[in-house]
């Protein structure tokens, strides 16, 4: 098994612990046990809990960065391509392992500076969205609505249901295309 895939397995194990048992149960010992490796094997890849959480955030950020950039690059319509990519990825191509989003919660609890990769990513996205050929305020409102649904589901606060979620998605897409 490659180092990269072993690291991803460890990150998935850590995110599962945070998602199912809470941030206070995220220990190196628990992650090693969940990942099926020795603590020494875990420490080889992530020498501290902070490095592990940092890895979770960076992995998630890189995944979304690539997906959104790829979608935007493949979009044949220049106007609105970044906000369209953002909405499409958030609604339809979210990280397959939903537990991985728990890394954001872990970062906030362990050391909020660990959220810097996500902060930087949002700054990049917001700049791209605001220079996307549609009204920047409208584009920002669309992003914030998209984020609101994602965060409500992440925190398990409210799930709007599949049908309504699909209707919201379609409406946001229509707003992007309006002249």
Short mmCIF file of C-alpha atoms in Angstrom, two decimals:
data_model
loop_
_atom_site.label_atom_id
_atom_site.label_comp_id
_atom_site.label_asym_id
_atom_site.label_seq_id
_atom_site.Cartn_x
_atom_site.Cartn_y
_atom_site.Cartn_z
CA UNK A 1 0.00 0.00 0.00
CA UNK A 2 1.35 3.44 -0.88
CA UNK A 3 2.12 6.03 1.76
CA UNK A 4 -0.51 8.33 0.29
CA UNK A 5 -3.31 5.79 0.56
CA UNK A 6 -2.19 4.79 4.08
CA UNK A 7 -2.28 8.46 5.09
CA UNK A 8 -5.79 8.80 3.64
CA UNK A 9 -6.90 5.69 5.54
CA UNK A 10 -5.57 7.23 8.74
CA UNK A 11 -7.37 10.50 7.99
CA UNK A 12 -10.60 8.58 7.40
CA UNK A 13 -10.16 6.73 10.68
CA UNK A 14 -9.62 10.01 12.53
CA UNK A 15 -12.63 11.63 10.91
CA UNK A 16 -14.79 8.62 11.78
CA UNK A 17 -13.85 8.96 15.44
CA UNK A 18 -14.70 12.68 15.48
CA UNK A 19 -17.96 12.11 13.63
CA UNK A 20 -19.16 9.16 15.69
CA UNK A 21 -17.64 9.76 19.11
CA UNK A 22 -16.80 13.47 19.25
CA UNK A 23 -13.64 15.53 19.21
CA UNK A 24 -12.69 14.68 22.79
CA UNK A 25 -12.29 11.04 21.79
CA UNK A 26 -9.81 11.87 19.04
CA UNK A 27 -6.58 10.47 20.42
CA UNK A 28 -3.61 9.06 18.60
CA UNK A 29 -4.25 5.71 20.27
CA UNK A 30 -7.88 5.65 19.13
CA UNK A 31 -6.92 6.59 15.57
CA UNK A 32 -4.24 3.91 15.41
CA UNK A 33 -6.75 1.33 16.64
CA UNK A 34 -9.43 2.48 14.19
CA UNK A 35 -6.94 2.50 11.29
CA UNK A 36 -5.61 -0.94 12.25
CA UNK A 37 -2.01 0.18 12.65
CA UNK A 38 0.42 0.60 15.49
CA UNK A 39 0.78 3.94 17.22
CA UNK A 40 4.32 4.06 15.84
CA UNK A 41 2.94 3.59 12.33
CA UNK A 42 0.55 6.45 12.92
CA UNK A 43 3.31 8.66 14.30
CA UNK A 44 5.39 7.95 11.18
CA UNK A 45 2.74 9.72 9.10
CA UNK A 46 1.42 12.20 11.67
CA UNK A 47 3.82 12.95 14.55
CA UNK A 48 1.15 14.68 16.67
CA UNK A 49 -2.59 15.12 17.06
CA UNK A 50 -2.24 18.63 15.66
CA UNK A 51 -0.48 17.30 12.54
CA UNK A 52 -3.22 14.71 12.14
CA UNK A 53 -5.96 17.34 12.29
CA UNK A 54 -3.94 19.57 9.96
CA UNK A 55 -3.76 16.63 7.54
CA UNK A 56 -7.54 16.19 7.72
CA UNK A 57 -8.15 19.84 6.85
CA UNK A 58 -5.54 19.95 4.08
CA UNK A 59 -6.83 16.72 2.54
CA UNK A 60 -10.40 18.03 2.47
CA UNK A 61 -9.30 21.44 1.15
CA UNK A 62 -7.23 19.90 -1.64
CA UNK A 63 -10.07 17.60 -2.61
CA UNK A 64 -12.52 20.47 -2.98
CA UNK A 65 -9.94 22.74 -4.63
CA UNK A 66 -9.34 20.14 -7.34
CA UNK A 67 -13.01 19.32 -7.91
CA UNK A 68 -14.12 22.93 -8.17
CA UNK A 69 -11.20 23.92 -10.39
CA UNK A 70 -11.80 20.90 -12.65
CA UNK A 71 -15.50 21.68 -12.95
CA UNK A 72 -14.79 25.34 -13.70
CA UNK A 73 -12.14 24.42 -16.29
CA UNK A 74 -14.53 22.03 -18.06
CA UNK A 75 -17.40 24.51 -18.15
CA UNK A 76 -17.79 25.81 -21.71
CA UNK A 77 -19.74 28.88 -20.52
CA UNK A 78 -17.33 31.46 -19.15
CA UNK A 79 -19.87 33.65 -17.35
CA UNK A 80 -20.65 32.17 -13.93
CA UNK A 81 -18.40 29.13 -14.28
CA UNK A 82 -16.81 29.43 -10.80
CA UNK A 83 -20.03 29.86 -8.87
CA UNK A 84 -21.63 27.12 -10.97
CA UNK A 85 -18.71 24.80 -10.16
CA UNK A 86 -18.96 25.67 -6.49
CA UNK A 87 -22.68 24.93 -6.36
CA UNK A 88 -22.34 21.74 -8.42
CA UNK A 89 -19.54 20.31 -6.31
CA UNK A 90 -21.17 21.22 -3.00
CA UNK A 91 -24.54 19.77 -3.97
CA UNK A 92 -23.50 16.84 -6.15
CA UNK A 93 -19.82 15.99 -5.69
CA UNK A 94 -19.16 16.42 -1.99
CA UNK A 95 -16.39 14.38 -0.44
CA UNK A 96 -17.58 10.77 -0.57
CA UNK A 97 -16.76 10.09 3.08
CA UNK A 98 -19.01 12.60 4.86
CA UNK A 99 -17.10 11.99 8.10
CA UNK A 100 -14.06 13.74 6.60
CA UNK A 101 -15.81 17.07 7.11
CA UNK A 102 -15.40 16.43 10.83
CA UNK A 103 -11.79 17.49 10.39
CA UNK A 104 -13.03 21.08 10.24
CA UNK A 105 -14.70 20.68 13.62
CA UNK A 106 -11.59 19.04 15.01
CA UNK A 107 -9.42 21.89 13.73
CA UNK A 108 -11.62 24.48 15.39
CA UNK A 109 -11.42 22.58 18.68
CA UNK A 110 -7.70 21.74 18.57
CA UNK A 111 -6.25 24.95 17.12
CA UNK A 112 -8.30 27.30 14.96
CA UNK A 113 -5.18 28.21 12.97
CA UNK A 114 -5.46 24.71 11.48
CA UNK A 115 -8.44 26.04 9.52
CA UNK A 116 -6.12 28.38 7.58
CA UNK A 117 -6.05 26.13 4.47
CA UNK A 118 -9.85 26.34 4.30
CA UNK A 119 -9.79 30.08 4.98
CA UNK A 120 -7.30 30.57 2.17
CA UNK A 121 -9.38 28.40 -0.13
CA UNK A 122 -12.52 30.40 0.59
CA UNK A 123 -10.62 33.62 -0.09
CA UNK A 124 -9.53 32.23 -3.48
CA UNK A 125 -13.03 30.99 -4.31
CA UNK A 126 -14.68 34.24 -3.27
CA UNK A 127 -12.31 36.21 -5.48
CA UNK A 128 -13.01 33.89 -8.41
CA UNK A 129 -16.75 34.02 -7.78
CA UNK A 130 -16.79 37.83 -7.57
CA UNK A 131 -14.94 38.10 -10.90
CA UNK A 132 -17.08 35.49 -12.61
CA UNK A 133 -19.08 37.76 -14.88
CA UNK A 134 -22.23 37.94 -12.78
CA UNK A 135 -23.16 40.43 -10.07
CA UNK A 136 -20.69 39.84 -7.20
CA UNK A 137 -23.36 40.32 -4.52
CA UNK A 138 -25.66 37.84 -6.23
CA UNK A 139 -22.79 35.37 -6.58
CA UNK A 140 -21.95 35.79 -2.90
CA UNK A 141 -25.57 35.21 -1.87
CA UNK A 142 -25.60 32.02 -3.96
CA UNK A 143 -22.38 30.86 -2.29
CA UNK A 144 -23.72 31.64 1.16
CA UNK A 145 -26.99 29.77 0.47
CA UNK A 146 -24.96 26.79 -0.73
CA UNK A 147 -22.75 26.96 2.37
CA UNK A 148 -25.80 27.22 4.60
CA UNK A 149 -27.25 23.95 3.36
CA UNK A 150 -23.86 22.25 3.59
CA UNK A 151 -23.23 23.49 7.14
CA UNK A 152 -26.75 22.64 8.34
CA UNK A 153 -26.16 19.08 7.16
CA UNK A 154 -22.58 18.97 8.51
CA UNK A 155 -23.74 19.96 11.99
CA UNK A 156 -26.80 17.72 11.65
CA UNK A 157 -28.97 20.73 12.45
CA UNK A 158 -31.45 20.41 9.63
CA UNK A 159 -31.78 18.37 6.46
CA UNK A 160 -34.15 19.99 4.01
CA UNK A 161 -35.01 16.73 2.28
CA UNK A 162 -33.94 15.49 -1.12
CA UNK A 163 -36.75 17.01 -3.16
CA UNK A 164 -36.46 20.48 -1.63
CA UNK A 165 -32.67 20.32 -1.82
CA UNK A 166 -32.89 19.49 -5.53
CA UNK A 167 -35.29 22.42 -6.04
CA UNK A 168 -32.93 24.78 -4.21
CA UNK A 169 -30.06 23.52 -6.35
CA UNK A 170 -32.02 24.11 -9.56
CA UNK A 171 -33.07 27.58 -8.42
CA UNK A 172 -29.49 28.57 -7.58
CA UNK A 173 -28.36 27.31 -10.98
CA UNK A 174 -31.12 29.37 -12.66
CA UNK A 175 -30.04 32.49 -10.75
CA UNK A 176 -26.50 32.03 -12.01
CA UNK A 177 -27.77 31.91 -15.60
CA UNK A 178 -30.09 34.93 -15.37
CA UNK A 179 -29.11 37.92 -17.44
#
